């Protein structure tokens, strides 16, 4: 469904990779007169060049109410959503403040913006959770089978709940919620790309999760069309097909380190040893259970088909073909983490009165 493009677009989260790319792309569209980026933080130097055509206002979500109304925004793109805690910005409490409280404040501002006619919100397939009760494929109408234990997934459920409330209060605004699969490309830097870029990749013993990715360029195309066209509703955004975790590790030319599921915290420790600081429960659950979504609604409504999961991952591999060097120090750290995990499992078993090891002691 194509309608006239909005003349004034406000984008939140422009200090981050996705927000800066989206704002730059919208600013380059001759159909759009003005693009304004709202963010409490200055973008890093590597992103500043992208934002030459974007008006930047340094403001957090609390200040958004007046800013969005005063700017006469006709479209609001909310991308200030983070998937992992950042110790420099308050850890988990700062993450929840930005994701949940920030979204609540942005939507309150949107509700009071008289000219607003389009709202686009970044969501995630993490909304479906990850558990052994999951269906083979999730559609947009599938409810989570279990309450997610990961903080990002719980935040996403809260965010989408606020959007549903906004839709009831402003039914004339075309509200689009985009549930993105994990993003990947040659240049994107996320906890997932850092995970696969490491020479040693921790996996879960006895599990081989099915994974889906979406190429960043395809995510940008869908976001752009959501602003310049009219696509109200909720959409899964992912590449077709799946990759098993073991396939992805082999194609990336990395070394898999299987760890017992009962020692998943050690997997996160191993990841930190190897330089991947932001592996948490959301990522661990994904690597245990996997997640596959149906994208037929997106393809039908947008008239656009993202490149396949395998193609998106292949581009990432080519950009990281040299990989990271497996130094003696890193190998020793990996060995230490694995042995520590084994000791933890043994200690837990010996401490369990119902475990046979206890009766033999």
mmCIF file of C-alpha atoms in Angstrom:
data_model
loop_
_atom_site.group_PDB
_atom_site.id
_atom_site.type_symbol
_atom_site.label_atom_id
_atom_site.label_comp_id
_atom_site.label_asym_id
_atom_site.label_seq_id
_atom_site.Cartn_x
_atom_site.Cartn_y
_atom_site.Cartn_z
ATOM 1 C CA UNK A 1 0.000 0.000 0.000
ATOM 2 C CA UNK A 2 1.670 3.226 -1.168
ATOM 3 C CA UNK A 3 0.714 6.692 0.086
ATOM 4 C CA UNK A 4 2.419 10.074 -0.001
ATOM 5 C CA UNK A 5 5.676 10.247 1.934
ATOM 6 C CA UNK A 6 5.782 12.319 5.128
ATOM 7 C CA UNK A 7 7.573 15.657 4.873
ATOM 8 C CA UNK A 8 9.029 15.630 8.412
ATOM 9 C CA UNK A 9 10.444 12.436 9.937
ATOM 10 C CA UNK A 10 11.853 12.052 13.455
ATOM 11 C CA UNK A 11 14.228 9.141 14.132
ATOM 12 C CA UNK A 12 15.289 8.101 17.636
ATOM 13 C CA UNK A 13 18.557 6.321 18.396
ATOM 14 C CA UNK A 14 20.731 7.987 15.737
ATOM 15 C CA UNK A 15 23.915 7.562 17.776
ATOM 16 C CA UNK A 16 23.844 3.843 16.982
ATOM 17 C CA UNK A 17 24.590 1.987 13.754
ATOM 18 C CA UNK A 18 21.036 1.193 12.675
ATOM 19 C CA UNK A 19 19.549 4.552 13.640
ATOM 20 C CA UNK A 20 22.272 6.501 11.834
ATOM 21 C CA UNK A 21 21.893 4.410 8.666
ATOM 22 C CA UNK A 22 18.104 4.773 8.659
ATOM 23 C CA UNK A 23 18.235 8.539 9.235
ATOM 24 C CA UNK A 24 20.848 8.994 6.498
ATOM 25 C CA UNK A 25 18.826 6.975 4.022
ATOM 26 C CA UNK A 26 15.640 8.918 4.737
ATOM 27 C CA UNK A 27 17.519 12.239 4.465
ATOM 28 C CA UNK A 28 18.702 11.218 0.993
ATOM 29 C CA UNK A 29 15.130 10.611 -0.172
ATOM 30 C CA UNK A 30 13.981 13.683 -2.169
ATOM 31 C CA UNK A 31 10.374 12.998 -1.175
ATOM 32 C CA UNK A 32 11.189 13.835 2.452
ATOM 33 C CA UNK A 33 11.884 17.476 3.339
ATOM 34 C CA UNK A 34 13.340 17.124 6.807
ATOM 35 C CA UNK A 35 14.828 14.365 8.947
ATOM 36 C CA UNK A 36 15.528 15.001 12.636
ATOM 37 C CA UNK A 37 17.513 12.643 14.843
ATOM 38 C CA UNK A 38 16.804 12.478 18.578
ATOM 39 C CA UNK A 39 19.400 10.921 20.839
ATOM 40 C CA UNK A 40 20.863 11.736 24.272
ATOM 41 C CA UNK A 41 24.323 10.666 23.067
ATOM 42 C CA UNK A 42 26.597 11.978 20.340
ATOM 43 C CA UNK A 43 27.274 9.474 17.541
ATOM 44 C CA UNK A 44 30.797 8.063 17.264
ATOM 45 C CA UNK A 45 33.124 9.599 14.687
ATOM 46 C CA UNK A 46 32.620 6.715 12.237
ATOM 47 C CA UNK A 47 28.893 7.561 11.993
ATOM 48 C CA UNK A 48 29.091 11.346 11.893
ATOM 49 C CA UNK A 49 29.668 11.439 8.146
ATOM 50 C CA UNK A 50 26.411 9.582 7.565
ATOM 51 C CA UNK A 51 24.438 12.237 9.404
ATOM 52 C CA UNK A 52 25.429 15.287 7.356
ATOM 53 C CA UNK A 53 21.894 15.707 6.040
ATOM 54 C CA UNK A 54 20.213 14.989 9.375
ATOM 55 C CA UNK A 55 19.314 17.610 11.970
ATOM 56 C CA UNK A 56 20.455 16.277 15.321
ATOM 57 C CA UNK A 57 18.879 17.161 18.645
ATOM 58 C CA UNK A 58 20.584 15.884 21.764
ATOM 59 C CA UNK A 59 17.632 14.902 23.914
ATOM 60 C CA UNK A 60 16.471 11.826 25.772
ATOM 61 C CA UNK A 61 12.987 10.362 25.736
ATOM 62 C CA UNK A 62 11.862 12.660 28.561
ATOM 63 C CA UNK A 63 12.465 15.685 26.344
ATOM 64 C CA UNK A 64 10.868 14.073 23.325
ATOM 65 C CA UNK A 65 7.331 15.168 24.116
ATOM 66 C CA UNK A 66 7.860 18.831 23.317
ATOM 67 C CA UNK A 67 10.426 18.175 20.586
ATOM 68 C CA UNK A 68 8.256 15.825 18.523
ATOM 69 C CA UNK A 69 5.212 18.082 18.714
ATOM 70 C CA UNK A 70 7.204 21.271 18.023
ATOM 71 C CA UNK A 71 8.909 19.717 15.014
ATOM 72 C CA UNK A 72 5.586 18.923 13.372
ATOM 73 C CA UNK A 73 6.564 15.300 12.883
ATOM 74 C CA UNK A 74 4.451 13.393 10.392
ATOM 75 C CA UNK A 75 6.373 10.153 10.898
ATOM 76 C CA UNK A 76 8.207 8.823 13.940
ATOM 77 C CA UNK A 77 10.744 5.983 13.676
ATOM 78 C CA UNK A 78 11.599 4.592 17.108
ATOM 79 C CA UNK A 79 14.930 2.749 16.967
ATOM 80 C CA UNK A 80 16.306 3.606 20.428
ATOM 81 C CA UNK A 81 16.057 -0.016 21.545
ATOM 82 C CA UNK A 82 19.122 -1.901 22.733
ATOM 83 C CA UNK A 83 19.428 -5.686 22.881
ATOM 84 C CA UNK A 84 22.215 -6.031 25.449
ATOM 85 C CA UNK A 85 23.128 -4.257 28.696
ATOM 86 C CA UNK A 86 25.924 -1.723 28.402
ATOM 87 C CA UNK A 87 28.039 -1.215 31.518
ATOM 88 C CA UNK A 88 28.897 2.321 30.387
ATOM 89 C CA UNK A 89 25.203 3.263 30.303
ATOM 90 C CA UNK A 90 23.880 1.734 33.508
ATOM 91 C CA UNK A 91 23.945 -1.987 32.760
ATOM 92 C CA UNK A 92 20.610 -3.796 32.909
ATOM 93 C CA UNK A 93 18.832 -0.928 34.723
ATOM 94 C CA UNK A 94 19.995 1.517 32.049
ATOM 95 C CA UNK A 95 18.895 -0.897 29.329
ATOM 96 C CA UNK A 96 15.403 -1.167 30.799
ATOM 97 C CA UNK A 97 15.229 2.585 31.285
ATOM 98 C CA UNK A 98 15.973 3.104 27.597
ATOM 99 C CA UNK A 99 13.887 0.279 26.189
ATOM 100 C CA UNK A 100 10.785 0.267 28.352
ATOM 101 C CA UNK A 101 10.555 3.675 30.015
ATOM 102 C CA UNK A 102 12.010 5.384 26.945
ATOM 103 C CA UNK A 103 9.448 3.782 24.639
ATOM 104 C CA UNK A 104 6.638 4.736 26.992
ATOM 105 C CA UNK A 105 7.776 8.375 26.894
ATOM 106 C CA UNK A 106 8.253 8.402 23.121
ATOM 107 C CA UNK A 107 4.767 7.004 22.581
ATOM 108 C CA UNK A 108 3.326 9.571 24.965
ATOM 109 C CA UNK A 109 4.989 12.222 22.813
ATOM 110 C CA UNK A 110 3.597 10.595 19.669
ATOM 111 C CA UNK A 111 0.117 10.583 21.133
ATOM 112 C CA UNK A 112 0.297 14.360 21.542
ATOM 113 C CA UNK A 113 1.723 15.074 18.066
ATOM 114 C CA UNK A 114 -1.239 16.366 16.036
ATOM 115 C CA UNK A 115 0.359 15.954 12.591
ATOM 116 C CA UNK A 116 1.647 12.428 13.165
ATOM 117 C CA UNK A 117 0.332 9.853 10.703
ATOM 118 C CA UNK A 118 2.998 7.119 10.784
ATOM 119 C CA UNK A 119 4.749 5.316 13.612
ATOM 120 C CA UNK A 120 7.455 2.705 12.981
ATOM 121 C CA UNK A 121 8.838 0.746 15.935
ATOM 122 C CA UNK A 122 11.809 -1.590 15.960
ATOM 123 C CA UNK A 123 10.971 -4.891 17.611
ATOM 124 C CA UNK A 124 12.550 -8.334 17.497
ATOM 125 C CA UNK A 125 11.712 -11.983 16.930
ATOM 126 C CA UNK A 126 12.834 -12.328 20.556
ATOM 127 C CA UNK A 127 9.194 -11.461 21.274
ATOM 128 C CA UNK A 128 8.404 -15.148 20.697
ATOM 129 C CA UNK A 129 10.827 -16.281 23.376
ATOM 130 C CA UNK A 130 12.826 -19.509 23.090
ATOM 131 C CA UNK A 131 11.829 -22.735 24.796
ATOM 132 C CA UNK A 132 11.400 -26.455 24.154
ATOM 133 C CA UNK A 133 7.645 -25.849 23.687
ATOM 134 C CA UNK A 134 8.162 -23.617 20.646
ATOM 135 C CA UNK A 135 6.450 -24.413 17.326
ATOM 136 C CA UNK A 136 8.584 -25.176 14.292
ATOM 137 C CA UNK A 137 7.786 -21.773 12.770
ATOM 138 C CA UNK A 138 6.404 -18.620 14.377
ATOM 139 C CA UNK A 139 3.870 -16.433 12.607
ATOM 140 C CA UNK A 140 3.043 -12.907 13.722
ATOM 141 C CA UNK A 141 -0.035 -14.256 15.519
ATOM 142 C CA UNK A 142 1.866 -16.836 17.603
ATOM 143 C CA UNK A 143 1.997 -16.131 21.326
ATOM 144 C CA UNK A 144 5.112 -16.996 23.370
ATOM 145 C CA UNK A 145 4.834 -20.491 24.834
ATOM 146 C CA UNK A 146 6.759 -19.487 27.957
ATOM 147 C CA UNK A 147 7.718 -16.254 29.678
ATOM 148 C CA UNK A 148 11.163 -15.344 28.298
ATOM 149 C CA UNK A 149 13.954 -15.306 30.847
ATOM 150 C CA UNK A 150 16.160 -12.970 28.789
ATOM 151 C CA UNK A 151 15.909 -9.253 29.632
ATOM 152 C CA UNK A 152 15.736 -8.116 25.996
ATOM 153 C CA UNK A 153 12.833 -10.450 25.188
ATOM 154 C CA UNK A 154 10.930 -9.214 28.243
ATOM 155 C CA UNK A 155 11.566 -5.611 27.218
ATOM 156 C CA UNK A 156 10.289 -6.335 23.710
ATOM 157 C CA UNK A 157 7.019 -7.717 25.100
ATOM 158 C CA UNK A 158 6.584 -4.532 27.158
ATOM 159 C CA UNK A 159 7.367 -2.339 24.141
ATOM 160 C CA UNK A 160 4.825 -4.093 21.944
ATOM 161 C CA UNK A 161 2.257 -3.832 24.714
ATOM 162 C CA UNK A 162 2.689 -0.047 24.750
ATOM 163 C CA UNK A 163 2.323 0.067 20.957
ATOM 164 C CA UNK A 164 -0.973 -1.819 21.179
ATOM 165 C CA UNK A 165 -2.186 0.800 23.637
ATOM 166 C CA UNK A 166 -1.085 3.580 21.278
ATOM 167 C CA UNK A 167 -2.997 1.976 18.406
ATOM 168 C CA UNK A 168 -6.176 2.050 20.468
ATOM 169 C CA UNK A 169 -5.714 5.719 21.364
ATOM 170 C CA UNK A 170 -4.610 6.911 17.907
ATOM 171 C CA UNK A 171 -6.259 4.523 15.417
ATOM 172 C CA UNK A 172 -5.770 7.014 12.578
ATOM 173 C CA UNK A 173 -1.966 6.655 12.813
ATOM 174 C CA UNK A 174 -0.482 3.819 10.739
ATOM 175 C CA UNK A 175 1.594 1.966 13.334
ATOM 176 C CA UNK A 176 4.133 -0.543 12.011
ATOM 177 C CA UNK A 177 5.966 -2.974 14.294
ATOM 178 C CA UNK A 178 8.926 -4.763 12.707
ATOM 179 C CA UNK A 179 10.138 -7.938 14.403
ATOM 180 C CA UNK A 180 13.676 -8.324 13.112
ATOM 181 C CA UNK A 181 15.647 -11.547 13.227
ATOM 182 C CA UNK A 182 19.267 -11.059 14.362
ATOM 183 C CA UNK A 183 20.925 -8.660 11.929
ATOM 184 C CA UNK A 184 24.131 -9.504 10.132
ATOM 185 C CA UNK A 185 26.287 -8.041 7.376
ATOM 186 C CA UNK A 186 29.890 -7.306 6.499
ATOM 187 C CA UNK A 187 29.892 -4.090 8.536
ATOM 188 C CA UNK A 188 27.286 -4.511 11.298
ATOM 189 C CA UNK A 189 28.739 -4.900 14.784
ATOM 190 C CA UNK A 190 26.484 -6.754 17.203
ATOM 191 C CA UNK A 191 26.949 -9.329 19.945
ATOM 192 C CA UNK A 192 26.057 -11.989 17.352
ATOM 193 C CA UNK A 193 28.588 -10.861 14.745
ATOM 194 C CA UNK A 194 31.259 -10.638 17.449
ATOM 195 C CA UNK A 195 30.337 -14.156 18.545
ATOM 196 C CA UNK A 196 30.861 -15.634 15.080
ATOM 197 C CA UNK A 197 33.941 -13.503 14.402
ATOM 198 C CA UNK A 198 35.868 -15.090 17.284
ATOM 199 C CA UNK A 199 38.213 -18.008 16.583
ATOM 200 C CA UNK A 200 36.597 -20.174 19.292
ATOM 201 C CA UNK A 201 32.793 -20.300 19.482
ATOM 202 C CA UNK A 202 31.063 -21.696 22.613
ATOM 203 C CA UNK A 203 28.059 -23.919 21.793
ATOM 204 C CA UNK A 204 25.712 -26.081 23.843
ATOM 205 C CA UNK A 205 26.521 -29.781 24.108
ATOM 206 C CA UNK A 206 23.857 -31.917 22.433
ATOM 207 C CA UNK A 207 21.990 -28.948 20.908
ATOM 208 C CA UNK A 208 22.060 -27.647 17.353
ATOM 209 C CA UNK A 209 19.757 -24.651 17.109
ATOM 210 C CA UNK A 210 18.074 -23.496 13.889
ATOM 211 C CA UNK A 211 18.975 -19.875 13.210
ATOM 212 C CA UNK A 212 17.646 -17.148 10.936
ATOM 213 C CA UNK A 213 19.318 -13.849 10.107
ATOM 214 C CA UNK A 214 18.364 -10.709 8.232
ATOM 215 C CA UNK A 215 20.865 -8.687 6.240
ATOM 216 C CA UNK A 216 21.214 -5.130 7.518
ATOM 217 C CA UNK A 217 20.601 -3.688 4.047
ATOM 218 C CA UNK A 218 17.306 -5.573 3.843
ATOM 219 C CA UNK A 219 16.340 -4.290 7.292
ATOM 220 C CA UNK A 220 17.069 -0.760 6.062
ATOM 221 C CA UNK A 221 14.908 -1.292 2.981
ATOM 222 C CA UNK A 222 11.971 -2.500 5.067
ATOM 223 C CA UNK A 223 12.336 0.425 7.471
ATOM 224 C CA UNK A 224 12.488 2.888 4.586
ATOM 225 C CA UNK A 225 9.381 1.448 2.963
ATOM 226 C CA UNK A 226 7.577 1.544 6.302
ATOM 227 C CA UNK A 227 8.060 5.323 6.348
ATOM 228 C CA UNK A 228 7.478 6.186 2.706
ATOM 229 C CA UNK A 229 4.621 3.719 2.213
ATOM 230 C CA UNK A 230 1.679 2.679 4.380
ATOM 231 C CA UNK A 231 2.038 -0.725 6.053
ATOM 232 C CA UNK A 232 0.216 -0.799 9.386
ATOM 233 C CA UNK A 233 0.535 -4.008 11.361
ATOM 234 C CA UNK A 234 3.176 -6.329 12.776
ATOM 235 C CA UNK A 235 5.686 -8.053 10.499
ATOM 236 C CA UNK A 236 8.419 -10.650 10.869
ATOM 237 C CA UNK A 237 11.575 -9.565 9.039
ATOM 238 C CA UNK A 238 14.065 -12.353 8.306
ATOM 239 C CA UNK A 239 15.848 -14.071 5.475
ATOM 240 C CA UNK A 240 14.323 -17.242 4.100
ATOM 241 C CA UNK A 241 15.769 -20.607 5.054
ATOM 242 C CA UNK A 242 17.702 -21.569 8.153
ATOM 243 C CA UNK A 243 21.227 -22.380 9.210
ATOM 244 C CA UNK A 244 21.959 -24.857 11.949
ATOM 245 C CA UNK A 245 24.351 -23.422 14.513
ATOM 246 C CA UNK A 246 26.878 -26.145 13.671
ATOM 247 C CA UNK A 247 26.650 -25.190 9.970
ATOM 248 C CA UNK A 248 27.198 -21.536 10.750
ATOM 249 C CA UNK A 249 30.260 -22.291 12.871
ATOM 250 C CA UNK A 250 31.751 -24.533 10.162
ATOM 251 C CA UNK A 251 31.054 -22.048 7.363
ATOM 252 C CA UNK A 252 32.675 -19.322 9.405
ATOM 253 C CA UNK A 253 35.755 -21.512 9.780
ATOM 254 C CA UNK A 254 35.631 -21.301 13.566
ATOM 255 C CA UNK A 255 36.274 -23.875 16.286
ATOM 256 C CA UNK A 256 33.165 -24.936 18.230
ATOM 257 C CA UNK A 257 33.581 -25.535 21.964
ATOM 258 C CA UNK A 258 30.565 -27.591 23.172
ATOM 259 C CA UNK A 259 29.693 -26.969 26.806
ATOM 260 C CA UNK A 260 27.047 -28.718 28.935
ATOM 261 C CA UNK A 261 23.699 -26.959 29.140
ATOM 262 C CA UNK A 262 23.916 -26.977 32.933
ATOM 263 C CA UNK A 263 27.065 -24.892 32.591
ATOM 264 C CA UNK A 264 25.636 -22.200 30.334
ATOM 265 C CA UNK A 265 26.957 -19.462 32.571
ATOM 266 C CA UNK A 266 30.411 -20.776 31.753
ATOM 267 C CA UNK A 267 29.616 -20.321 28.066
ATOM 268 C CA UNK A 268 29.087 -16.655 28.767
ATOM 269 C CA UNK A 269 32.340 -16.590 30.742
ATOM 270 C CA UNK A 270 34.160 -18.220 27.844
ATOM 271 C CA UNK A 271 32.688 -15.655 25.475
ATOM 272 C CA UNK A 272 34.023 -12.875 27.692
ATOM 273 C CA UNK A 273 37.469 -14.516 27.723
ATOM 274 C CA UNK A 274 37.387 -14.426 23.920
ATOM 275 C CA UNK A 275 36.347 -10.784 23.690
ATOM 276 C CA UNK A 276 32.566 -11.096 23.325
ATOM 277 C CA UNK A 277 31.442 -9.096 26.338
ATOM 278 C CA UNK A 278 27.720 -9.052 25.677
ATOM 279 C CA UNK A 279 26.544 -12.654 25.503
ATOM 280 C CA UNK A 280 23.556 -12.980 27.813
ATOM 281 C CA UNK A 281 20.502 -15.111 28.496
ATOM 282 C CA UNK A 282 18.741 -13.994 25.317
ATOM 283 C CA UNK A 283 21.635 -15.170 23.150
ATOM 284 C CA UNK A 284 22.195 -18.362 25.145
ATOM 285 C CA UNK A 285 18.521 -19.358 24.894
ATOM 286 C CA UNK A 286 18.648 -18.697 21.151
ATOM 287 C CA UNK A 287 21.660 -21.017 20.799
ATOM 288 C CA UNK A 288 19.882 -23.708 22.838
ATOM 289 C CA UNK A 289 16.414 -23.642 21.259
ATOM 290 C CA UNK A 290 16.783 -21.634 18.031
ATOM 291 C CA UNK A 291 13.986 -19.632 16.416
ATOM 292 C CA UNK A 292 12.422 -19.632 12.928
ATOM 293 C CA UNK A 293 9.738 -17.201 11.751
ATOM 294 C CA UNK A 294 7.381 -17.032 8.786
ATOM 295 C CA UNK A 295 7.816 -13.943 6.579
ATOM 296 C CA UNK A 296 4.995 -14.438 4.078
ATOM 297 C CA UNK A 297 3.062 -11.467 5.480
ATOM 298 C CA UNK A 298 6.049 -9.165 4.955
ATOM 299 C CA UNK A 299 6.627 -10.371 1.380
ATOM 300 C CA UNK A 300 2.958 -10.053 0.511
ATOM 301 C CA UNK A 301 2.363 -6.615 2.072
ATOM 302 C CA UNK A 302 5.666 -4.931 1.211
ATOM 303 C CA UNK A 303 6.294 -6.587 -2.141
ATOM 304 C CA UNK A 304 9.871 -7.171 -0.996
ATOM 305 C CA UNK A 305 11.807 -10.362 -0.301
ATOM 306 C CA UNK A 306 14.922 -10.150 1.897
ATOM 307 C CA UNK A 307 17.957 -12.124 0.773
ATOM 308 C CA UNK A 308 18.186 -15.587 2.311
ATOM 309 C CA UNK A 309 19.710 -16.342 5.679
ATOM 310 C CA UNK A 310 22.525 -18.298 3.997
ATOM 311 C CA UNK A 311 23.311 -15.428 1.603
ATOM 312 C CA UNK A 312 23.389 -12.847 4.405
ATOM 313 C CA UNK A 313 25.686 -15.061 6.481
ATOM 314 C CA UNK A 314 27.968 -15.715 3.515
ATOM 315 C CA UNK A 315 28.579 -11.981 3.092
ATOM 316 C CA UNK A 316 29.479 -11.749 6.754
ATOM 317 C CA UNK A 317 31.905 -14.678 6.389
ATOM 318 C CA UNK A 318 33.635 -13.115 3.387
ATOM 319 C CA UNK A 319 34.223 -9.900 5.320
ATOM 320 C CA UNK A 320 35.719 -11.855 8.231
ATOM 321 C CA UNK A 321 37.578 -14.495 6.229
ATOM 322 C CA UNK A 322 40.854 -13.729 7.961
ATOM 323 C CA UNK A 323 39.143 -14.226 11.314
ATOM 324 C CA UNK A 324 40.697 -13.472 14.655
ATOM 325 C CA UNK A 325 44.012 -14.968 15.565
ATOM 326 C CA UNK A 326 43.825 -17.863 17.992
ATOM 327 C CA UNK A 327 46.676 -16.864 20.282
ATOM 328 C CA UNK A 328 48.161 -19.098 22.940
ATOM 329 C CA UNK A 329 46.712 -16.846 25.633
ATOM 330 C CA UNK A 330 43.199 -17.088 24.200
ATOM 331 C CA UNK A 331 43.486 -20.852 23.777
ATOM 332 C CA UNK A 332 44.627 -21.179 27.389
ATOM 333 C CA UNK A 333 41.721 -18.996 28.515
ATOM 334 C CA UNK A 334 39.277 -21.185 26.585
ATOM 335 C CA UNK A 335 40.752 -24.333 28.117
ATOM 336 C CA UNK A 336 40.515 -22.802 31.584
ATOM 337 C CA UNK A 337 36.855 -21.871 31.045
ATOM 338 C CA UNK A 338 35.964 -25.366 29.809
ATOM 339 C CA UNK A 339 37.664 -27.077 32.763
ATOM 340 C CA UNK A 340 35.989 -24.659 35.153
ATOM 341 C CA UNK A 341 32.619 -25.553 33.612
ATOM 342 C CA UNK A 342 33.279 -29.262 34.106
ATOM 343 C CA UNK A 343 34.225 -28.668 37.742
ATOM 344 C CA UNK A 344 31.006 -26.684 38.303
ATOM 345 C CA UNK A 345 28.873 -29.475 36.840
ATOM 346 C CA UNK A 346 30.611 -32.110 38.946
ATOM 347 C CA UNK A 347 30.274 -29.997 42.091
ATOM 348 C CA UNK A 348 26.567 -29.474 41.422
ATOM 349 C CA UNK A 349 26.047 -33.212 40.888
ATOM 350 C CA UNK A 350 27.930 -34.193 44.036
ATOM 351 C CA UNK A 351 25.938 -31.673 46.036
ATOM 352 C CA UNK A 352 22.603 -33.170 44.901
ATOM 353 C CA UNK A 353 21.314 -35.719 47.465
ATOM 354 C CA UNK A 354 19.399 -37.513 44.712
ATOM 355 C CA UNK A 355 22.521 -37.973 42.577
ATOM 356 C CA UNK A 356 24.226 -41.405 42.669
ATOM 357 C CA UNK A 357 27.640 -39.772 43.065
ATOM 358 C CA UNK A 358 26.592 -38.687 46.571
ATOM 359 C CA UNK A 359 25.827 -42.223 47.722
ATOM 360 C CA UNK A 360 29.179 -43.517 46.413
ATOM 361 C CA UNK A 361 31.166 -40.887 48.305
#
